[in-house]
Coordinates of C-alpha atoms in Angstrom, one line a residue:
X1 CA -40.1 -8.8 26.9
X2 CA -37.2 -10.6 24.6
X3 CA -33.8 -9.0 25.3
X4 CA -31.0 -9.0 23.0
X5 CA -27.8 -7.9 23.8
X6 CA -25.6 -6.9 20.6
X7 CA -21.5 -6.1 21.3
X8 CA -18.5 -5.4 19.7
X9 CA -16.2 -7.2 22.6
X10 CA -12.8 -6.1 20.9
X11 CA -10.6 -8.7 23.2
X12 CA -9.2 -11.8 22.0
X13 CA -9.0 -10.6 18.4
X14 CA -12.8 -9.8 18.2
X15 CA -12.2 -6.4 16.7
X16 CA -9.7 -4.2 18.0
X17 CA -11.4 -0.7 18.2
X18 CA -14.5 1.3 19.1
X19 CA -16.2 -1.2 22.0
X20 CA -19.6 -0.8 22.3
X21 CA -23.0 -2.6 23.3
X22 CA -26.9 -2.2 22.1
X23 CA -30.1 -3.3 23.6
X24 CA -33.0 -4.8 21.8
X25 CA -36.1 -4.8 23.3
X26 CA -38.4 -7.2 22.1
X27 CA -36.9 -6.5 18.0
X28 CA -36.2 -2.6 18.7
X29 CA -32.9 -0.8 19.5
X30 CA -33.8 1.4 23.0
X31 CA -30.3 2.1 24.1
X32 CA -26.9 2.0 22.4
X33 CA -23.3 3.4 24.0
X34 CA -19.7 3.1 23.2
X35 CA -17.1 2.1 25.8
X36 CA -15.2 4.9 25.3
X37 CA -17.7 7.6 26.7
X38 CA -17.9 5.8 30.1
X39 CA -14.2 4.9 30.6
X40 CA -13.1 8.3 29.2
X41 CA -10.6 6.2 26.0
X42 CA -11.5 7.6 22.7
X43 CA -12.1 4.5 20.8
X44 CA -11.0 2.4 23.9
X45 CA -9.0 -0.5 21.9
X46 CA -8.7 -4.0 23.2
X47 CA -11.5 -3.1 25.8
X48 CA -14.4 -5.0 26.4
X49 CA -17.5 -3.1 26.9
X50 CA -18.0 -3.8 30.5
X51 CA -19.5 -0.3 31.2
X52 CA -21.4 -0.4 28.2
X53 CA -23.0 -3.5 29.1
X54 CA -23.8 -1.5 32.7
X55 CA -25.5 1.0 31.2
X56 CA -28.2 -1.2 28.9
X57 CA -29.1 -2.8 31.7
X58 CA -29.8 0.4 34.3
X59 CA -31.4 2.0 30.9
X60 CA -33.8 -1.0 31.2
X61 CA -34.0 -1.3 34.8
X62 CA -33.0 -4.9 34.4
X63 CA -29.8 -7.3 35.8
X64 CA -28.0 -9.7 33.2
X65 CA -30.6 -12.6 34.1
X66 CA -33.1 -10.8 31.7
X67 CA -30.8 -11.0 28.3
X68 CA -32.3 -13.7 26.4
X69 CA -28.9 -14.0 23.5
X70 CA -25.4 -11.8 22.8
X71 CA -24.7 -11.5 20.1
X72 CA -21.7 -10.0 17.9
X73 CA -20.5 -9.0 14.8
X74 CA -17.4 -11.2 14.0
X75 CA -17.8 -15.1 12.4
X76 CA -16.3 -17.1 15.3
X77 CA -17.9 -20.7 16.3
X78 CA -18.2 -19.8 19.6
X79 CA -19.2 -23.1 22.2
X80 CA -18.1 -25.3 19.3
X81 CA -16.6 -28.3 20.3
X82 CA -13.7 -28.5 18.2
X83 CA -11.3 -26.1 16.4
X84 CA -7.5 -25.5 17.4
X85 CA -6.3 -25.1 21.3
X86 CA -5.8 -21.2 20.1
X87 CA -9.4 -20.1 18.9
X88 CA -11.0 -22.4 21.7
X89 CA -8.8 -19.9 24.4
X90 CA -10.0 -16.9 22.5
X91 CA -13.7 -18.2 22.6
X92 CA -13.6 -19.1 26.7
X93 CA -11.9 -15.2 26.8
X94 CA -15.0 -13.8 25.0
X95 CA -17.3 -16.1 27.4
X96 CA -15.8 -15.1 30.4
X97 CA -15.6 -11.3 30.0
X98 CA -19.6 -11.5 29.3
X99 CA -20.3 -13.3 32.0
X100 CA -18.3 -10.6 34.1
X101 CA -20.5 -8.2 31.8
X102 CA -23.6 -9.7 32.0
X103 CA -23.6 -12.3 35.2
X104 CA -24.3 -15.4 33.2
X105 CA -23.5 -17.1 30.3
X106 CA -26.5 -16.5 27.7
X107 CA -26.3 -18.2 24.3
X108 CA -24.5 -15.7 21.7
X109 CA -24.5 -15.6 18.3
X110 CA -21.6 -14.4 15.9
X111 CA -22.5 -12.6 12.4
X112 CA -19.9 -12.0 9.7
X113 CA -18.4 -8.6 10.4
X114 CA -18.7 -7.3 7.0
X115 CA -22.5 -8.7 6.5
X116 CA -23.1 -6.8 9.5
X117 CA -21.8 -3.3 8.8
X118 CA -23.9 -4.2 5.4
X119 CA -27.0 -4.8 7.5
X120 CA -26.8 -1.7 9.6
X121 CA -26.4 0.3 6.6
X122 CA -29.1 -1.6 4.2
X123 CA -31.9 -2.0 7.0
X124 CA -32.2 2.0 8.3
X125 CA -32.1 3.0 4.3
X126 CA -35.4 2.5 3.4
X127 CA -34.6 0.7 0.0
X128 CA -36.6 -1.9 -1.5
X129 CA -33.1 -2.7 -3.4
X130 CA -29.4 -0.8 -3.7
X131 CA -26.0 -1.4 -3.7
X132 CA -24.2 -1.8 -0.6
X133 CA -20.9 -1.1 -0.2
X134 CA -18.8 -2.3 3.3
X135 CA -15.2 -0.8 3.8
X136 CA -12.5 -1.1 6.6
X137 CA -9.2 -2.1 7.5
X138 CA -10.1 -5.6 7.8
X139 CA -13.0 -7.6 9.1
X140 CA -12.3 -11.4 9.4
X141 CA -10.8 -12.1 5.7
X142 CA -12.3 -8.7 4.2
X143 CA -11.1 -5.3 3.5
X144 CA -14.3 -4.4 0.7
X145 CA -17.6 -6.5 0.3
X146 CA -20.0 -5.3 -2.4
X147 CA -23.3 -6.4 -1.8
X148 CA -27.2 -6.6 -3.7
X149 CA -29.5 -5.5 -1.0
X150 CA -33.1 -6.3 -2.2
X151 CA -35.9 -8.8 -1.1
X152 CA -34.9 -8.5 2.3
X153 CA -31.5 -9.9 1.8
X154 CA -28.2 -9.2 1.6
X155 CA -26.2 -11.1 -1.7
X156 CA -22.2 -10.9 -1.3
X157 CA -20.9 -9.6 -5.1
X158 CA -17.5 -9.4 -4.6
X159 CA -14.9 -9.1 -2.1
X160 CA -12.0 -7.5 -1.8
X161 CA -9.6 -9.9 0.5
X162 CA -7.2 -8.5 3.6
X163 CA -4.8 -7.0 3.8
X164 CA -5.5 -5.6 0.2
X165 CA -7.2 -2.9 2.5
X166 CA -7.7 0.7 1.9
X167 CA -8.4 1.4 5.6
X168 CA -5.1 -0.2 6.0
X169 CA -3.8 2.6 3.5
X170 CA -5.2 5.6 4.8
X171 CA -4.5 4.3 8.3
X172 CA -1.0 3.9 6.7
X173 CA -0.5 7.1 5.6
X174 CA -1.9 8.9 8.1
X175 CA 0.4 7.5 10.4
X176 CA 3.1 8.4 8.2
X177 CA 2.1 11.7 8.6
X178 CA 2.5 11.9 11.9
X179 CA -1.4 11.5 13.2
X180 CA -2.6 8.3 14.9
X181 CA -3.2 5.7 12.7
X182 CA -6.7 4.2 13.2
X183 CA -8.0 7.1 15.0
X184 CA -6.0 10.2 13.1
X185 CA -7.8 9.2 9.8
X186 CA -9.9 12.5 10.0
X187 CA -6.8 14.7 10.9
X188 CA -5.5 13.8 7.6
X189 CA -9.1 13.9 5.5
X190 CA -9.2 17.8 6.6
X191 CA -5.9 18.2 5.6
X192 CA -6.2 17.5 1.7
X193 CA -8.1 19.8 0.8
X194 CA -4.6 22.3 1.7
X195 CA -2.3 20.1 -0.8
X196 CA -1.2 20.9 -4.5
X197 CA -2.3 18.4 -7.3
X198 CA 0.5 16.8 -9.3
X199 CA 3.6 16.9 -7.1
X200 CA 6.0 14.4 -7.3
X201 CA 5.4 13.2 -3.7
X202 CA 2.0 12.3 -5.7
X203 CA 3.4 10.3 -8.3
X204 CA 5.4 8.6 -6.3
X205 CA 2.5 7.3 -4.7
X206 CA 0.7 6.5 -7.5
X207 CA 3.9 4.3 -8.9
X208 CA 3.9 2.0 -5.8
X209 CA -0.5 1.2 -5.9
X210 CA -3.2 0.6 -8.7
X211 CA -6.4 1.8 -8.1
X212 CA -10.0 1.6 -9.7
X213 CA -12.2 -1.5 -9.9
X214 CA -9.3 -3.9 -9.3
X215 CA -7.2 -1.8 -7.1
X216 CA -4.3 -3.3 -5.2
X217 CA -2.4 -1.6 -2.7
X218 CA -0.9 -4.9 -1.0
X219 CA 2.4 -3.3 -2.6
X220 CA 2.5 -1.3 0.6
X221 CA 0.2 -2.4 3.2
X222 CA 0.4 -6.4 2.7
X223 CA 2.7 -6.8 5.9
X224 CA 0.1 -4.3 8.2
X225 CA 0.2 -1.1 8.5
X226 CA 3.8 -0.4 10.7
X227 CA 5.8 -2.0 8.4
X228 CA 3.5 -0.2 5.7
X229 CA 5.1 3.4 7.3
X230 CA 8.2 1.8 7.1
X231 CA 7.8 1.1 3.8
X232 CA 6.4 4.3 2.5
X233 CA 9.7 6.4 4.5
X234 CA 11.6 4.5 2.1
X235 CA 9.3 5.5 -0.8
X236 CA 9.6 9.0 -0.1
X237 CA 12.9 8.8 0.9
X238 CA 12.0 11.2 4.3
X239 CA 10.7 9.8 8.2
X240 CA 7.9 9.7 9.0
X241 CA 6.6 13.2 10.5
X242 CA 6.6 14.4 14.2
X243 CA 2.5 14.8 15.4
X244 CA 3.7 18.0 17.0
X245 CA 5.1 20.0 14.0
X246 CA 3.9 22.1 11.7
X247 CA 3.0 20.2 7.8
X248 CA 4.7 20.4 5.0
X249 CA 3.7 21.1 1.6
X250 CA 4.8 17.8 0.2
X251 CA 2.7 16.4 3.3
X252 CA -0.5 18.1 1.9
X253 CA 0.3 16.9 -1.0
X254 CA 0.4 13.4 0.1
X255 CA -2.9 13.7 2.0
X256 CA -4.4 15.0 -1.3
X257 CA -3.0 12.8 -3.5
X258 CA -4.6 9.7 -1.1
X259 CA -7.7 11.0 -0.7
X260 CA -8.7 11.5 -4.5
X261 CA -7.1 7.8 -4.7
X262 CA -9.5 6.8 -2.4
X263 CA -12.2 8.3 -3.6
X264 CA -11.3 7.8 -7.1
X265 CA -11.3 4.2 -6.3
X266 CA -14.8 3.4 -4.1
X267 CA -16.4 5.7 -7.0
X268 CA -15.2 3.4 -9.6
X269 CA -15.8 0.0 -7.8
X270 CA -19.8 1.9 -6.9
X271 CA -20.4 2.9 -11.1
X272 CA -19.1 -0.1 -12.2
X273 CA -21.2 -2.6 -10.0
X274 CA -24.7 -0.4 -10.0
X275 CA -24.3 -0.5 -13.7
X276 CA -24.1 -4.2 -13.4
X277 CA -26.6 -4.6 -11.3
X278 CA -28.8 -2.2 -12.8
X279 CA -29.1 -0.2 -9.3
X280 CA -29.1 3.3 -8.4
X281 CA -29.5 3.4 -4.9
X282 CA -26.7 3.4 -2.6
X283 CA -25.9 2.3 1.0
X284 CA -22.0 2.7 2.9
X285 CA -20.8 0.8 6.3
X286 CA -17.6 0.5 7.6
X287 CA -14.9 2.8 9.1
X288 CA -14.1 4.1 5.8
X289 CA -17.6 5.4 5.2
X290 CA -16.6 7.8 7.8
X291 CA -15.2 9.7 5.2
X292 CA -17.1 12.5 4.3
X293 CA -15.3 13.9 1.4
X294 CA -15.7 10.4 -0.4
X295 CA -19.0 10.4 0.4
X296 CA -19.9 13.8 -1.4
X297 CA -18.2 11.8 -4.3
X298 CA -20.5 8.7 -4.5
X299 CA -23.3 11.3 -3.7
X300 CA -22.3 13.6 -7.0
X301 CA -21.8 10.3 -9.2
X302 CA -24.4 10.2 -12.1
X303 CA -24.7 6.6 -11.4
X304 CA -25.9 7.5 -7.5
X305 CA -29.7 8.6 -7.2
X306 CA -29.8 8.0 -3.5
X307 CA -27.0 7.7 -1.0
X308 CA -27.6 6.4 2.4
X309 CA -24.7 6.5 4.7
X310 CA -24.8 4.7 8.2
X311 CA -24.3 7.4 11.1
X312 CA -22.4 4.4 13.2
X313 CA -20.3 3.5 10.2
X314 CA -17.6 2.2 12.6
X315 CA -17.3 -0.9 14.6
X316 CA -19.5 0.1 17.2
X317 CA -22.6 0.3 14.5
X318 CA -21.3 -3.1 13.2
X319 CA -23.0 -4.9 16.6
X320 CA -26.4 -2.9 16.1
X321 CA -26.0 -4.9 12.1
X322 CA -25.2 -8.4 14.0
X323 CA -28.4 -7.8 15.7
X324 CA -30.6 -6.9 13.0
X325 CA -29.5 -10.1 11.0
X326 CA -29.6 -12.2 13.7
X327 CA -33.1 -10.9 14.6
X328 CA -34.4 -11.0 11.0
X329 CA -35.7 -7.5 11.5
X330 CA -36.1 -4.9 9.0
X331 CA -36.4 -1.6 11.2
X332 CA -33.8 0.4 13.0
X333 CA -34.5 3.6 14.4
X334 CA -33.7 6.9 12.0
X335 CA -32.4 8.8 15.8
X336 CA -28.8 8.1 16.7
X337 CA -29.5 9.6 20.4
X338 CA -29.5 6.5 22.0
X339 CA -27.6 6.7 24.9
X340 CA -27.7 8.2 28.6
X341 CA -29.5 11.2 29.7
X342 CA -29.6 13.4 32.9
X343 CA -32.6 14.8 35.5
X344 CA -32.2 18.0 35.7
X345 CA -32.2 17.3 39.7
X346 CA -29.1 15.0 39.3
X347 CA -27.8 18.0 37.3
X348 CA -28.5 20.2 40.5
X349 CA -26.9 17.9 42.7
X350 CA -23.5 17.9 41.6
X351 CA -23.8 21.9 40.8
X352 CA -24.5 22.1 44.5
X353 CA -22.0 19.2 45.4
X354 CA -19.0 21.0 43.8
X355 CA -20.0 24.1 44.7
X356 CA -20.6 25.9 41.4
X357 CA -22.2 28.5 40.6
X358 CA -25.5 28.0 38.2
X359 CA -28.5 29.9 37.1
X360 CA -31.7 28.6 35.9
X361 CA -33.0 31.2 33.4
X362 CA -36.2 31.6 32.2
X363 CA -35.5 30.7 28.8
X364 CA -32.1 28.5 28.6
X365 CA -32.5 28.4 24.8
X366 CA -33.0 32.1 24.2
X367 CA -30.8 32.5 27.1
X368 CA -27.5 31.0 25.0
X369 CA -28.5 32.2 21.9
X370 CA -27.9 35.6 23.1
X371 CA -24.8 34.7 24.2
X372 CA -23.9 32.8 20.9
X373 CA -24.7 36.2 18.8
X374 CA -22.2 38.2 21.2
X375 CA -19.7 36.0 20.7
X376 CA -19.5 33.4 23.2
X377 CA -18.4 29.9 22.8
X378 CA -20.8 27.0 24.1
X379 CA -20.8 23.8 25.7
X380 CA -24.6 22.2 24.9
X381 CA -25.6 19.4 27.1
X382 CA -28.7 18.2 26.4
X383 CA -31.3 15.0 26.2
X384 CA -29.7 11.9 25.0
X385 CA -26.5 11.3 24.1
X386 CA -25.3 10.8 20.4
X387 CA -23.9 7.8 19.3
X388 CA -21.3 7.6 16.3
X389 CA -18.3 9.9 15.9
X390 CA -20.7 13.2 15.0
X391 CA -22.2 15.2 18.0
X392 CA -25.7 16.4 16.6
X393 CA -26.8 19.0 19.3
X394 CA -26.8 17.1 22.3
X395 CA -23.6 17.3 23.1
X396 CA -21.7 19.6 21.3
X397 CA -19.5 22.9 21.3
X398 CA -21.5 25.5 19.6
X399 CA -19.9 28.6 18.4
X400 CA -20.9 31.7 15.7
X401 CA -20.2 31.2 12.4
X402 CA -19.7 34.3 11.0
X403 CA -16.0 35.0 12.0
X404 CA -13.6 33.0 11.2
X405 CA -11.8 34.2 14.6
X406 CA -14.1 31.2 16.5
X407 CA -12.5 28.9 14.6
X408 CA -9.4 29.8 15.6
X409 CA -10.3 30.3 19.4
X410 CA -12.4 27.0 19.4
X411 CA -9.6 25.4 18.2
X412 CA -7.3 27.1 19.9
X413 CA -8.6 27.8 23.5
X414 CA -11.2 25.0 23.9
X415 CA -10.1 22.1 21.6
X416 CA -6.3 21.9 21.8
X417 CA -6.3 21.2 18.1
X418 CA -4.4 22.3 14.7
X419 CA -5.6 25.7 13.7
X420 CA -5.7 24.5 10.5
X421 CA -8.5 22.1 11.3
X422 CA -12.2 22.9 10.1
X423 CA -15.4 22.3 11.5
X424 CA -19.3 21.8 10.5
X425 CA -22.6 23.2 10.9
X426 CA -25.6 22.7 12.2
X427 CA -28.5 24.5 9.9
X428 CA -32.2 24.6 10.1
X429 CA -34.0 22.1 7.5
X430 CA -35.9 24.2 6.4
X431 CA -32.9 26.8 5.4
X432 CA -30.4 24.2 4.1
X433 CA -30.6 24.7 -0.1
X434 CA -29.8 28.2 0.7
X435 CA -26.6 27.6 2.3
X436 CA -25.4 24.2 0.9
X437 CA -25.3 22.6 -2.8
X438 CA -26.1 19.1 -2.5
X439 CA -28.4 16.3 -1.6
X440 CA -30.6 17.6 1.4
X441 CA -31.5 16.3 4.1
X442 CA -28.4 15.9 5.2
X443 CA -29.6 14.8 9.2
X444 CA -26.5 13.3 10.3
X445 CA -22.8 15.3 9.0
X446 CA -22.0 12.3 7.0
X447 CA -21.1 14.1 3.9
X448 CA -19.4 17.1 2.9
X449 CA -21.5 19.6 0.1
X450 CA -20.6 22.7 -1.3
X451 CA -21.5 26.2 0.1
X452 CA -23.4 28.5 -1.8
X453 CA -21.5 31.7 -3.2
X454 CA -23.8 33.9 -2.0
X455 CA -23.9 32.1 1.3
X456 CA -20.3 31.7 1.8
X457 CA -19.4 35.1 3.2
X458 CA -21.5 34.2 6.4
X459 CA -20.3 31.2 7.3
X460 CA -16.1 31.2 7.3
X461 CA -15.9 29.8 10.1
X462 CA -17.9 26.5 9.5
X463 CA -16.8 25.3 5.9
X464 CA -13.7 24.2 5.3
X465 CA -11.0 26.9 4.8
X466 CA -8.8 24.8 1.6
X467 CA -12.0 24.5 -0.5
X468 CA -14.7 25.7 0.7
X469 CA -17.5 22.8 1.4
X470 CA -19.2 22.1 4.5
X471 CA -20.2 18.9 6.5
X472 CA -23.8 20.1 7.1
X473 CA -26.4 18.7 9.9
X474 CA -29.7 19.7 9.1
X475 CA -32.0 20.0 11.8
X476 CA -35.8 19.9 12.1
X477 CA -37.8 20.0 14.5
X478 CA -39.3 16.8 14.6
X479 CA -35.6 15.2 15.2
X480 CA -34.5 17.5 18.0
X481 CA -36.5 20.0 19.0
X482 CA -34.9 21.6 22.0
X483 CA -31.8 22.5 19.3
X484 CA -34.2 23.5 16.6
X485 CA -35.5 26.4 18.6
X486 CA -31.7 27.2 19.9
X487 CA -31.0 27.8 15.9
X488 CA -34.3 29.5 15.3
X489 CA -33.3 31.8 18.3
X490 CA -29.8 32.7 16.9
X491 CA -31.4 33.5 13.3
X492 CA -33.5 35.7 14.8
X493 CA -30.9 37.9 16.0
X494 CA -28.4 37.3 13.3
X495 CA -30.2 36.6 10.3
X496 CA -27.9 33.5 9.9
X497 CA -30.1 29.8 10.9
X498 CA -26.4 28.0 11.5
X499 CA -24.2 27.1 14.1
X500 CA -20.6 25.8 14.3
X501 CA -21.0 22.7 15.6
X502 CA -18.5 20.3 16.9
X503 CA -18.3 17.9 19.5
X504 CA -17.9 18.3 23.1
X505 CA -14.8 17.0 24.4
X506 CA -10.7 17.9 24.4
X507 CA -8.2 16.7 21.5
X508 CA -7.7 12.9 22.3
X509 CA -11.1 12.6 24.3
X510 CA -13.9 11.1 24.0
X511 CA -17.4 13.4 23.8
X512 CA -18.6 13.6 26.9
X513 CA -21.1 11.4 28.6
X514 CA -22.0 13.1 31.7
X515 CA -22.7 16.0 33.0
X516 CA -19.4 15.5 35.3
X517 CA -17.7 15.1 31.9
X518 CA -19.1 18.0 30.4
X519 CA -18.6 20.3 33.7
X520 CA -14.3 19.3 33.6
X521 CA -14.3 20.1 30.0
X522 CA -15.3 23.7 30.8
X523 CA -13.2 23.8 33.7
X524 CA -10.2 23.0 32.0
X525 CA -10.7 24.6 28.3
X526 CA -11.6 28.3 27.1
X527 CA -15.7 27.7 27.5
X528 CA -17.6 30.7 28.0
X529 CA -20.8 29.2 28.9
X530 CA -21.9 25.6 29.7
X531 CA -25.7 24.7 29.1
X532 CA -26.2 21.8 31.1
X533 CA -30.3 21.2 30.5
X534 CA -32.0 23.8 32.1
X535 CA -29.2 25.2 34.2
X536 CA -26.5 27.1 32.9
X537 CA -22.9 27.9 34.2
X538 CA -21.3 31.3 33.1
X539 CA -17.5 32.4 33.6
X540 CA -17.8 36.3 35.2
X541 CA -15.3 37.9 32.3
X542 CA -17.0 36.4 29.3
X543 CA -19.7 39.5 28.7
X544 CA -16.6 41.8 29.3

């Protein structure tokens, strides 16, 4: 058996964000896990993936003598001889903390960071040829690559230098508006849809950047992205905004006005190069891809047939790229359940060990969905865990979708978050054209579609309260069973195959890895019922 071990180190200027590590077992990916999820850090910055690393090798029942090559996802010479006295320190860091990782020193390889988010994205598709377009805040001297996937390689088109960046810029502004930057992006995507068109927050914007095919926004983000908040309190003549008070108009505004720049601007760079190139087909990597809103743009553009969206868009899906190119292969598994599971006797264990109460009902599936159509709220702990930023029924927060009072108390009670905030669903497969408009399958909430009319009235509380679309995962059977009976249970009783789905884990957390994690989330937050496998755990007053 040939081991490879694939990370995303994020010390010593290796990346900054999202730490992860991926095994390869003789060419195929059988276990992938972010840092964060084991150290409890959403995102875990600066971090090497120590834990990670742990947890391939108990997956595989192997120590670190077994790996046969590292390798990452940033262009470094590592083990050159020469270079300057700085990159030659940063190279022994990197070596060091994998030897700490891994017990030796293997040989590692390093893959440019944007032709590996291009890789992840280009291999899984399925396309004998497309476009591929890879967008962050900056990966070595990139902030955009477009790519020609086709012939089993990967041709560079054009690129879009750093720190002309629109990660940097929605990081920017996001930050501006008073959510994290590099980790509130989202925050401030599901707030645009609640701004005006046209204000003069807007066109103030618009004055200071140029979008389209030859966009620049170096005007505000060319010295990073703090002096870029700096730079856009002067532009708008107000500070930047507190993260714990309530938005403004002119703040939605702004958050609208960015996000149709955005979008208006990947759109144009996508039509203009697949006309070019005479492609239709479509493939998106990088933390920007993240964007679901965008990505119901490129999907609705008359020059998209296809649109194929990596599920681990982020850094952390940049090392499973690095492996595929360094490995020459052309498969990567459709599933992104990839990490840990539990035995239901270890799940016993700790019930018993902490002294919680627990039942084991006949049916656990049938069991929740009753609960689900009453009203409850539940945590869903299942199989495998998910990797990427979407939970997709293993580890999730499941609510009903018909009132929009979950939303609030899911926000609200179990959360911590905004009430503004939406959340997505989970539908059957088989049900999903009569819900959604839009390119279907839609396996991995990496888009957002619009609701049916005739559907909307069942579902407030899973589309998105300013406009009304949805950021669907369909579900079949073949792809998670276990979950595909719990939504075939609920229809029963409701008449409605969807959930609201979100993931399972407090504001600022991580989702949960463990059933540990998952039992202190419902401890601590407004959880009626926690599904852990086959055992369930059941607060007295919920039925009341």
């Amino acid at each position: 058996m040939t081991y490879v071990l694939a990370i995303n180190p994020t010390i010593e200027g290796f990346g900054t964000h999202d730490p992860a590590a991926a095994l390869f077992a003789d060419d195929g990916l059988a276990f992938a896990i972010e840092e964060g999820r084991l150290i409890d850090r959403k995102r875990a910055p600066e971090t090497f993936p120590t834990a990670a690393v742990g947890s391939c090798l108990d997956y595989a029942g192997i120590d670190g003598s077994a790996i046969d090559r590292v390798v990452i996802p940033w262009n470094v010479p590592i083990g050159a001889e020469n270079g300057s006295v700085a990159a030659k320190r940063r190279r022994a860091g990197l070596e060091r903390a994998i030897v700490e990782a891994v017990g030796r020193a293997p040989p590692v390889d390093s893959v440019n960071h944007h032709r590996s988010h291009a890789a992840s994205a280009f291999v899984p598709s399925g396309f004998d040829e497309a476009l591929v377009l890879t967008i962050d805040g900056r990966g070595g001297r990139d902030s955009t690559v477009v790519w020609r996937g086709g012939d089993g390689t990967l041709k560079r088109i054009r690129r879009y230098e750093a720190p002309n960046s629109l990660g940097y810029l929605y990081a920017a502004v996001a930050g501006y508006l008073g959510f994290q930057p590099f980790g509130g992006e989202g925050k401030m995507m599901g707030l645009a849809p609640y701004g005006a068109i046209g204000s003069d927050i807007g066109e103030r914007f618009r004055g200071a950047v140029r979008g389209g095919v030859d966009y620049d926004v170096t005007p505000l983000v060319g010295s990073g992205v703090p002096t870029a908040i700096d730079r856009l309190e002067r532009l708008f003549g107000a500070p930047r905004a507190s993260s714990r008070r309530s938005v403004s108009a002119r703040e939605k505004a702004l958050a609208r006005t960015v996000q149709a720049f955005l979008e208006e601007t990947v759109v144009a760079i996508c039509e203009t190069y697949c006309a070019e190139l005479g492609l239709d087909r479509v493939c998106l990597a990088g933390g920007v891809a993240l964007n679901c809103k965008l990505n119901q743009r490129l999907a609705e553009s008359p020059a998209v047939s296809e649109l194929f969206v990596q599920p681990v868009a982020h850094d952390a899906g940049a090392a499973l790229g690095a492996a595929l190119v360094t490995m020459g292969t052309r498969s990567l598994p459709a599933t992104v359940y990839l990490g840990p599971s539990a035995e239901p006797n270890v799940i016993k264990r700790l019930l018993v060990r902490d002294g919680v109460e627990y039942s084991v009902p006949d049916d656990p599936v049938e069991y929740a969905a009753v609960a689900l159509a009453e009203g409850a709220i539940v945590g869903w702990f299942q199989g495998r865990l998910e990797m990427g930023p979407r939970a997709l029924g293993n580890r999730s927060i499941l609510a009903d979708p018909r009132s929009s009072d979950a939303r609030g108390r899911v926000n609200g009670f179990v959360k911590g978050r905004a009430s503004w905030r939406p959340f997505a669903p989970s539908v059957l497969a088989e049900s999903a054209t009569r819900y959604f408009n839009g390119p279907m399958p839609a396996p991995h909430m990496m888009r957002t579609v619009d609701v049916t009319p005739q559907r909307d009235g069942e579902i407030p509380a899973a589309r998105h309260p300013g406009d009304g679309t949805a950021r669907p995962q369909t579900v079949t059977r073949g792809d998670n069973p276990r979950y595909h009976r719990l939504l075939e249970a609920f229809a029963e009783r409701t008449g409605v195959p969807v959930l609201l789905n979100t993931s399972f884990n407090e504001s600022g957390a991580p989702v949960v890895a463990t059933p540990a994690d998952a039992l202190d989330v419902f401890d601590r937050t407004g959880l009626d019922l926690l599904v852990l496998e086959d055992c369930v755990v059941e607060r007295s007053d919920h039925r009341q």
